[in-house]
PDB file of C-alpha atoms in Angstrom:
ATOM      1  CA  MET A   1     -30.031  11.743  -1.810  1.00  0.00           C
ATOM      2  CA  SER A   2     -26.302  11.476  -2.656  1.00  0.00           C
ATOM      3  CA  ASP A   3     -24.347   9.529  -1.133  1.00  0.00           C
ATOM      4  CA  ASP A   4     -20.991  11.029   1.105  1.00  0.00           C
ATOM      5  CA  ARG A   5     -19.142   8.598   0.941  1.00  0.00           C
ATOM      6  CA  LEU A   6     -18.301   9.629  -3.131  1.00  0.00           C
ATOM      7  CA  ILE A   7     -15.932  13.066  -2.802  1.00  0.00           C
ATOM      8  CA  VAL A   8     -15.627  14.463  -7.099  1.00  0.00           C
ATOM      9  CA  ALA A   9     -12.461  15.998  -8.233  1.00  0.00           C
ATOM     10  CA  LEU A  10     -12.940  18.728 -10.200  1.00  0.00           C
ATOM     11  CA  ASP A  11      -9.221  18.559 -11.596  1.00  0.00           C
ATOM     12  CA  VAL A  12     -10.952  20.758 -14.387  1.00  0.00           C
ATOM     13  CA  PRO A  13      -8.976  23.950 -15.653  1.00  0.00           C
ATOM     14  CA  HIS A  14     -11.550  27.143 -14.062  1.00  0.00           C
ATOM     15  CA  ALA A  15     -13.898  27.584 -11.619  1.00  0.00           C
ATOM     16  CA  VAL A  16     -16.536  27.758 -15.166  1.00  0.00           C
ATOM     17  CA  ALA A  17     -15.839  24.493 -15.709  1.00  0.00           C
ATOM     18  CA  GLY A  18     -15.974  23.170 -12.607  1.00  0.00           C
ATOM     19  CA  LEU A  19     -19.338  24.906 -12.209  1.00  0.00           C
ATOM     20  CA  GLU A  20     -20.764  23.316 -15.545  1.00  0.00           C
ATOM     21  CA  LEU A  21     -19.379  20.167 -14.286  1.00  0.00           C
ATOM     22  CA  THR A  22     -21.248  20.655 -11.085  1.00  0.00           C
ATOM     23  CA  GLN A  23     -24.402  20.514 -13.044  1.00  0.00           C
ATOM     24  CA  LYS A  24     -24.211  17.687 -15.079  1.00  0.00           C
ATOM     25  CA  LEU A  25     -23.992  15.924 -11.966  1.00  0.00           C
ATOM     26  CA  GLY A  26     -26.737  16.856 -10.378  1.00  0.00           C
ATOM     27  CA  ASP A  27     -28.046  15.744  -7.376  1.00  0.00           C
ATOM     28  CA  ALA A  28     -26.070  12.299  -7.976  1.00  0.00           C
ATOM     29  CA  VAL A  29     -23.040  14.023  -6.153  1.00  0.00           C
ATOM     30  CA  SER A  30     -22.746  15.788  -2.825  1.00  0.00           C
ATOM     31  CA  PHE A  31     -19.230  15.864  -2.016  1.00  0.00           C
ATOM     32  CA  TYR A  32     -16.514  17.891  -4.548  1.00  0.00           C
ATOM     33  CA  LYS A  33     -12.410  17.969  -4.508  1.00  0.00           C
ATOM     34  CA  ILE A  34     -11.017  21.349  -5.242  1.00  0.00           C
ATOM     35  CA  GLY A  35      -7.363  21.258  -5.217  1.00  0.00           C
ATOM     36  CA  LEU A  36      -4.232  23.199  -6.470  1.00  0.00           C
ATOM     37  CA  GLY A  37      -4.946  23.064 -10.602  1.00  0.00           C
ATOM     38  CA  MET A  38      -7.707  25.293 -10.241  1.00  0.00           C
ATOM     39  CA  LEU A  39      -6.637  28.089  -7.147  1.00  0.00           C
ATOM     40  CA  THR A  40      -6.161  30.313  -9.685  1.00  0.00           C
ATOM     41  CA  GLY A  41      -8.635  29.786 -11.702  1.00  0.00           C
ATOM     42  CA  GLY A  42     -11.316  30.808  -9.474  1.00  0.00           C
ATOM     43  CA  GLY A  43     -11.444  27.685  -6.959  1.00  0.00           C
ATOM     44  CA  LEU A  44     -12.207  28.702  -4.060  1.00  0.00           C
ATOM     45  CA  ALA A  45     -14.943  32.059  -5.441  1.00  0.00           C
ATOM     46  CA  LEU A  46     -16.240  28.569  -6.712  1.00  0.00           C
ATOM     47  CA  ALA A  47     -15.837  26.377  -3.155  1.00  0.00           C
ATOM     48  CA  ASN A  48     -18.579  29.184  -1.544  1.00  0.00           C
ATOM     49  CA  GLU A  49     -20.519  29.276  -4.619  1.00  0.00           C
ATOM     50  CA  LEU A  50     -21.301  25.666  -4.223  1.00  0.00           C
ATOM     51  CA  ILE A  51     -21.390  25.731   0.040  1.00  0.00           C
ATOM     52  CA  GLN A  52     -23.624  28.904   0.104  1.00  0.00           C
ATOM     53  CA  GLU A  53     -26.160  28.459  -2.957  1.00  0.00           C
ATOM     54  CA  HIS A  54     -26.243  24.436  -3.306  1.00  0.00           C
ATOM     55  CA  GLY A  55     -25.341  23.159  -0.028  1.00  0.00           C
ATOM     56  CA  LYS A  56     -22.288  20.609  -1.614  1.00  0.00           C
ATOM     57  CA  ARG A  57     -19.712  19.635   0.941  1.00  0.00           C
ATOM     58  CA  ILE A  58     -15.714  20.785   0.131  1.00  0.00           C
ATOM     59  CA  PHE A  59     -12.698  18.901   0.703  1.00  0.00           C
ATOM     60  CA  LEU A  60      -9.612  21.633  -0.171  1.00  0.00           C
ATOM     61  CA  ASP A  61      -6.731  19.581  -1.847  1.00  0.00           C
ATOM     62  CA  MET A  62      -3.828  22.126  -0.530  1.00  0.00           C
ATOM     63  CA  LYS A  63      -1.238  19.870   1.626  1.00  0.00           C
ATOM     64  CA  LEU A  64      -0.117  23.105   2.875  1.00  0.00           C
ATOM     65  CA  PHE A  65       3.797  22.693   3.871  1.00  0.00           C
ATOM     66  CA  ASP A  66       5.880  25.975   5.427  1.00  0.00           C
ATOM     67  CA  ILE A  67       6.886  26.742   9.026  1.00  0.00           C
ATOM     68  CA  SER A  68       4.505  26.650  11.516  1.00  0.00           C
ATOM     69  CA  ALA A  69       3.547  29.999  11.975  1.00  0.00           C
ATOM     70  CA  THR A  70       2.831  30.507   8.022  1.00  0.00           C
ATOM     71  CA  VAL A  71       0.466  27.139   8.133  1.00  0.00           C
ATOM     72  CA  GLU A  72      -1.285  28.189  10.831  1.00  0.00           C
ATOM     73  CA  ALA A  73      -2.361  31.676   9.212  1.00  0.00           C
ATOM     74  CA  ALA A  74      -3.185  30.221   5.989  1.00  0.00           C
ATOM     75  CA  VAL A  75      -5.775  27.207   7.947  1.00  0.00           C
ATOM     76  CA  ARG A  76      -7.233  29.809   9.641  1.00  0.00           C
ATOM     77  CA  GLY A  77      -8.243  32.557   6.216  1.00  0.00           C
ATOM     78  CA  LEU A  78      -9.449  29.004   4.764  1.00  0.00           C
ATOM     79  CA  ALA A  79     -11.165  27.749   7.350  1.00  0.00           C
ATOM     80  CA  GLN A  80     -13.404  30.672   7.030  1.00  0.00           C
ATOM     81  CA  PHE A  81     -14.682  29.485   3.594  1.00  0.00           C
ATOM     82  CA  ASP A  82     -16.727  26.439   5.925  1.00  0.00           C
ATOM     83  CA  LEU A  83     -15.056  23.969   3.940  1.00  0.00           C
ATOM     84  CA  ASP A  84     -15.275  20.366   5.400  1.00  0.00           C
ATOM     85  CA  PHE A  85     -11.723  19.404   4.735  1.00  0.00           C
ATOM     86  CA  LEU A  86      -8.466  20.794   4.073  1.00  0.00           C
ATOM     87  CA  THR A  87      -5.174  18.475   3.526  1.00  0.00           C
ATOM     88  CA  VAL A  88      -1.461  19.740   4.600  1.00  0.00           C
ATOM     89  CA  HIS A  89       1.569  17.339   4.790  1.00  0.00           C
ATOM     90  CA  GLY A  90       1.152  14.713   7.851  1.00  0.00           C
ATOM     91  CA  ASP A  91       4.432  16.372   9.057  1.00  0.00           C
ATOM     92  CA  PRO A  92       3.907  17.131  13.335  1.00  0.00           C
ATOM     93  CA  HIS A  93       4.749  20.356  13.380  1.00  0.00           C
ATOM     94  CA  VAL A  94       2.664  20.931  10.449  1.00  0.00           C
ATOM     95  CA  VAL A  95       0.068  18.833  11.495  1.00  0.00           C
ATOM     96  CA  ARG A  96      -0.367  20.862  14.906  1.00  0.00           C
ATOM     97  CA  ALA A  97       0.097  24.333  13.151  1.00  0.00           C
ATOM     98  CA  ALA A  98      -2.863  23.774  11.182  1.00  0.00           C
ATOM     99  CA  MET A  99      -5.135  22.235  14.256  1.00  0.00           C
ATOM    100  CA  GLU A 100      -4.597  25.764  15.582  1.00  0.00           C
ATOM    101  CA  GLY A 101      -5.381  27.211  12.372  1.00  0.00           C
ATOM    102  CA  ALA A 102      -9.029  25.438  12.720  1.00  0.00           C
ATOM    103  CA  ALA A 103      -9.730  25.733  16.226  1.00  0.00           C
ATOM    104  CA  ARG A 104     -13.297  26.544  16.278  1.00  0.00           C
ATOM    105  CA  SER A 105     -14.205  25.845  13.053  1.00  0.00           C
ATOM    106  CA  ARG A 106     -15.974  23.197  11.205  1.00  0.00           C
ATOM    107  CA  THR A 107     -12.868  22.417   8.856  1.00  0.00           C
ATOM    108  CA  LYS A 108     -10.750  18.791   9.675  1.00  0.00           C
ATOM    109  CA  ILE A 109      -7.627  18.717   9.021  1.00  0.00           C
ATOM    110  CA  LEU A 110      -6.177  15.584   6.906  1.00  0.00           C
ATOM    111  CA  ALA A 111      -3.053  14.809   6.512  1.00  0.00           C
ATOM    112  CA  VAL A 112      -1.215  13.680   3.203  1.00  0.00           C
ATOM    113  CA  THR A 113       0.957  10.534   4.196  1.00  0.00           C
ATOM    114  CA  ILE A 114       3.185   9.681   0.473  1.00  0.00           C
ATOM    115  CA  LEU A 115       1.091  10.460  -2.362  1.00  0.00           C
ATOM    116  CA  THR A 116      -1.027   7.741  -4.182  1.00  0.00           C
ATOM    117  CA  SER A 117       1.542   8.812  -7.827  1.00  0.00           C
ATOM    118  CA  LEU A 118       4.226   7.625  -5.982  1.00  0.00           C
ATOM    119  CA  ASP A 119       6.437   3.978  -5.523  1.00  0.00           C
ATOM    120  CA  ARG A 120       9.321   2.717  -4.392  1.00  0.00           C
ATOM    121  CA  ASN A 121      11.470   4.593  -7.111  1.00  0.00           C
ATOM    122  CA  ASP A 122       9.828   7.730  -6.741  1.00  0.00           C
ATOM    123  CA  LEU A 123      10.750   8.091  -2.594  1.00  0.00           C
ATOM    124  CA  ASP A 124      14.454   6.694  -3.944  1.00  0.00           C
ATOM    125  CA  ALA A 125      14.694   9.693  -6.016  1.00  0.00           C
ATOM    126  CA  ALA A 126      13.499  12.252  -3.145  1.00  0.00           C
ATOM    127  CA  MET A 127      15.947  10.808  -1.144  1.00  0.00           C
ATOM    128  CA  ILE A 128      13.241   9.332   1.555  1.00  0.00           C
ATOM    129  CA  GLN A 129      13.995   6.970   3.602  1.00  0.00           C
ATOM    130  CA  SER A 130      14.346   2.885   2.746  1.00  0.00           C
ATOM    131  CA  GLY A 131      11.767   1.152   3.207  1.00  0.00           C
ATOM    132  CA  ASP A 132       8.479  -0.982   2.146  1.00  0.00           C
ATOM    133  CA  ILE A 133       5.669   2.333   1.251  1.00  0.00           C
ATOM    134  CA  PRO A 134       2.838   0.228   2.915  1.00  0.00           C
ATOM    135  CA  ASP A 135       5.048   0.847   6.504  1.00  0.00           C
ATOM    136  CA  LEU A 136       6.133   4.267   6.129  1.00  0.00           C
ATOM    137  CA  VAL A 137       2.541   5.046   5.520  1.00  0.00           C
ATOM    138  CA  GLN A 138       1.481   3.585   8.617  1.00  0.00           C
ATOM    139  CA  THR A 139       4.056   5.488  10.432  1.00  0.00           C
ATOM    140  CA  ARG A 140       3.268   8.327   9.371  1.00  0.00           C
ATOM    141  CA  ALA A 141      -0.081   8.195   9.649  1.00  0.00           C
ATOM    142  CA  GLY A 142       0.109   7.757  13.149  1.00  0.00           C
ATOM    143  CA  ARG A 143       2.382  10.336  13.711  1.00  0.00           C
ATOM    144  CA  ALA A 144       0.530  12.867  12.172  1.00  0.00           C
ATOM    145  CA  LEU A 145      -2.630  11.460  13.981  1.00  0.00           C
ATOM    146  CA  GLU A 146      -1.160  11.585  17.378  1.00  0.00           C
ATOM    147  CA  ALA A 147       0.116  15.646  16.504  1.00  0.00           C
ATOM    148  CA  GLY A 148      -3.710  16.406  15.771  1.00  0.00           C
ATOM    149  CA  ALA A 149      -5.198  15.607  13.374  1.00  0.00           C
ATOM    150  CA  ASP A 150      -8.917  15.038  12.553  1.00  0.00           C
ATOM    151  CA  GLY A 151      -7.762  12.355   9.536  1.00  0.00           C
ATOM    152  CA  VAL A 152      -5.119  11.387   6.848  1.00  0.00           C
ATOM    153  CA  ILE A 153      -5.585  10.807   3.205  1.00  0.00           C
ATOM    154  CA  ALA A 154      -3.636   7.665   2.080  1.00  0.00           C
ATOM    155  CA  SER A 155      -4.142   5.348  -1.035  1.00  0.00           C
ATOM    156  CA  PRO A 156      -6.564   2.340  -0.749  1.00  0.00           C
ATOM    157  CA  GLN A 157      -4.354  -0.070  -0.520  1.00  0.00           C
ATOM    158  CA  GLU A 158      -3.059   1.129   3.250  1.00  0.00           C
ATOM    159  CA  ALA A 159      -6.332   2.073   4.033  1.00  0.00           C
ATOM    160  CA  ALA A 160      -6.431  -1.025   6.484  1.00  0.00           C
ATOM    161  CA  LEU A 161      -3.394  -0.596   8.127  1.00  0.00           C
ATOM    162  CA  ILE A 162      -4.387   2.673   8.605  1.00  0.00           C
ATOM    163  CA  ARG A 163      -7.400   1.050  10.527  1.00  0.00           C
ATOM    164  CA  ALA A 164      -5.736  -0.970  12.619  1.00  0.00           C
ATOM    165  CA  LEU A 165      -3.808   1.841  14.347  1.00  0.00           C
ATOM    166  CA  PRO A 166      -4.734   2.380  17.628  1.00  0.00           C
ATOM    167  CA  GLU A 167      -4.609   6.172  16.628  1.00  0.00           C
ATOM    168  CA  ALA A 168      -6.935   5.668  14.449  1.00  0.00           C
ATOM    169  CA  ASN A 169     -10.132   4.925  16.366  1.00  0.00           C
ATOM    170  CA  GLY A 170     -12.201   7.513  15.042  1.00  0.00           C
ATOM    171  CA  LYS A 171     -10.168   9.198  12.929  1.00  0.00           C
ATOM    172  CA  LEU A 172     -10.985  10.070   9.189  1.00  0.00           C
ATOM    173  CA  ILE A 173      -9.577   7.885   5.968  1.00  0.00           C
ATOM    174  CA  VAL A 174      -9.381   9.317   2.522  1.00  0.00           C
ATOM    175  CA  THR A 175      -8.460   7.799  -0.336  1.00  0.00           C
ATOM    176  CA  PRO A 176      -7.690   9.274  -3.557  1.00  0.00           C
ATOM    177  CA  GLY A 177      -6.314   6.715  -6.013  1.00  0.00           C
ATOM    178  CA  VAL A 178      -9.237   5.363  -6.619  1.00  0.00           C
ATOM    179  CA  ARG A 179     -10.541   3.300 -10.219  1.00  0.00           C
ATOM    180  CA  PRO A 180     -13.804   1.904 -10.861  1.00  0.00           C
ATOM    181  CA  SER A 181     -13.719  -1.801 -12.189  1.00  0.00           C
ATOM    182  CA  GLY A 182     -12.209  -1.381 -16.309  1.00  0.00           C
ATOM    183  CA  ALA A 183     -11.132   2.492 -15.339  1.00  0.00           C
ATOM    184  CA  ALA A 184      -7.680   3.248 -16.958  1.00  0.00           C
ATOM    185  CA  LEU A 185      -4.771   4.152 -13.969  1.00  0.00           C
ATOM    186  CA  GLY A 186      -3.520   7.781 -15.344  1.00  0.00           C
ATOM    187  CA  ASP A 187      -1.152   8.679 -13.251  1.00  0.00           C
ATOM    188  CA  GLN A 188      -2.198   6.517 -10.388  1.00  0.00           C
ATOM    189  CA  LYS A 189      -0.147   4.158  -9.198  1.00  0.00           C
ATOM    190  CA  ARG A 190      -1.220   2.128  -5.441  1.00  0.00           C
ATOM    191  CA  VAL A 191      -5.293   2.035  -6.505  1.00  0.00           C
ATOM    192  CA  ALA A 192      -8.104   0.097  -5.891  1.00  0.00           C
ATOM    193  CA  THR A 193     -11.786  -0.268  -6.207  1.00  0.00           C
ATOM    194  CA  PRO A 194     -14.896   1.638  -4.355  1.00  0.00           C
ATOM    195  CA  GLY A 195     -15.878  -0.759  -3.060  1.00  0.00           C
ATOM    196  CA  GLN A 196     -12.403  -2.322  -1.598  1.00  0.00           C
ATOM    197  CA  ALA A 197     -11.628   0.937  -0.843  1.00  0.00           C
ATOM    198  CA  ILE A 198     -14.391   1.624   1.746  1.00  0.00           C
ATOM    199  CA  LEU A 199     -14.500  -2.760   2.807  1.00  0.00           C
ATOM    200  CA  ASP A 200     -10.565  -1.634   4.047  1.00  0.00           C
ATOM    201  CA  GLY A 201     -11.624   0.999   6.212  1.00  0.00           C
ATOM    202  CA  ALA A 202     -11.740   3.937   4.059  1.00  0.00           C
ATOM    203  CA  ASP A 203     -14.425   7.208   5.165  1.00  0.00           C
ATOM    204  CA  HIS A 204     -14.696   8.581   1.466  1.00  0.00           C
ATOM    205  CA  ILE A 205     -12.878   7.876  -1.570  1.00  0.00           C
ATOM    206  CA  VAL A 206     -12.289  10.364  -4.496  1.00  0.00           C
ATOM    207  CA  VAL A 207     -12.773   9.816  -7.578  1.00  0.00           C
ATOM    208  CA  GLY A 208     -11.734  12.398 -10.751  1.00  0.00           C
ATOM    209  CA  ARG A 209     -10.915  11.474 -14.220  1.00  0.00           C
ATOM    210  CA  PRO A 210     -13.549   8.053 -14.715  1.00  0.00           C
ATOM    211  CA  ILE A 211     -16.899  11.110 -13.753  1.00  0.00           C
ATOM    212  CA  TRP A 212     -15.403  14.001 -15.081  1.00  0.00           C
ATOM    213  CA  GLN A 213     -13.865  12.661 -17.916  1.00  0.00           C
ATOM    214  CA  ALA A 214     -16.897  10.276 -19.148  1.00  0.00           C
ATOM    215  CA  GLU A 215     -19.904  10.911 -21.616  1.00  0.00           C
ATOM    216  CA  ASP A 216     -22.655  11.021 -18.517  1.00  0.00           C
ATOM    217  CA  PRO A 217     -20.728  11.819 -15.393  1.00  0.00           C
ATOM    218  CA  ALA A 218     -24.084  11.356 -13.232  1.00  0.00           C
ATOM    219  CA  ALA A 219     -24.095   7.656 -14.655  1.00  0.00           C
ATOM    220  CA  ALA A 220     -20.563   8.028 -14.015  1.00  0.00           C
ATOM    221  CA  ALA A 221     -20.922   8.683 -10.283  1.00  0.00           C
ATOM    222  CA  ARG A 222     -24.123   6.771 -10.008  1.00  0.00           C
ATOM    223  CA  ALA A 223     -22.185   3.480 -11.641  1.00  0.00           C
ATOM    224  CA  VAL A 224     -18.767   4.430  -8.425  1.00  0.00           C
ATOM    225  CA  LEU A 225     -21.294   4.640  -5.918  1.00  0.00           C
ATOM    226  CA  ALA A 226     -23.071   1.420  -6.925  1.00  0.00           C
ATOM    227  CA  GLU A 227     -19.572  -0.438  -6.173  1.00  0.00           C
ATOM    228  CA  LEU A 228     -19.864   0.572  -2.891  1.00  0.00           C
ATOM    229  CA  PRO A 229     -21.289  -1.826  -0.031  1.00  0.00           C
TER     230      PRO A 229
END
């Protein structure tokens, strides 16, 4: 039995490559993330195939952001795919609209706090308010959860702060930016190991390149799972 605390990011160009990767991973992985990079390469069709024909769980990482009516309509349409998780930006009006769209479906809405590839210099360039990133993430997470989100996306470095929030009781924390011991950081700036992320309060960790770029992806996935407490 695979451990669904590990979500493997299918950050490959198209659905054919994604399906090939899932075949290599086999029973080692039960949960996959499909993001914007594969959307025009058959990502939704792959999600449907993995759910319906292979019994896999799917996290669709769209990071939706728009006016409320548009977000609600988009989420309502995507929820028909029987997804497990769907991401939206953590602005309260976006979260509320997404929750309306996901009503009466099994899809859980996860709010993005601050992308794990960003640091304070990036936020300054984007004219985001001043303050330490952990404090901003905690505040943003609290507001998203108050707005009804089923959980949040945050770097593993902020997982413990979010888990300590009263609003986080019974909510999900999903952490990208996870790197196995000794792995290259790539474009991630706020990272932690798989075991540390779980110990700090994450329910699920997302790992991409350290697995799909490995010579033996299934062995790499099992090595990540071996680090989990």
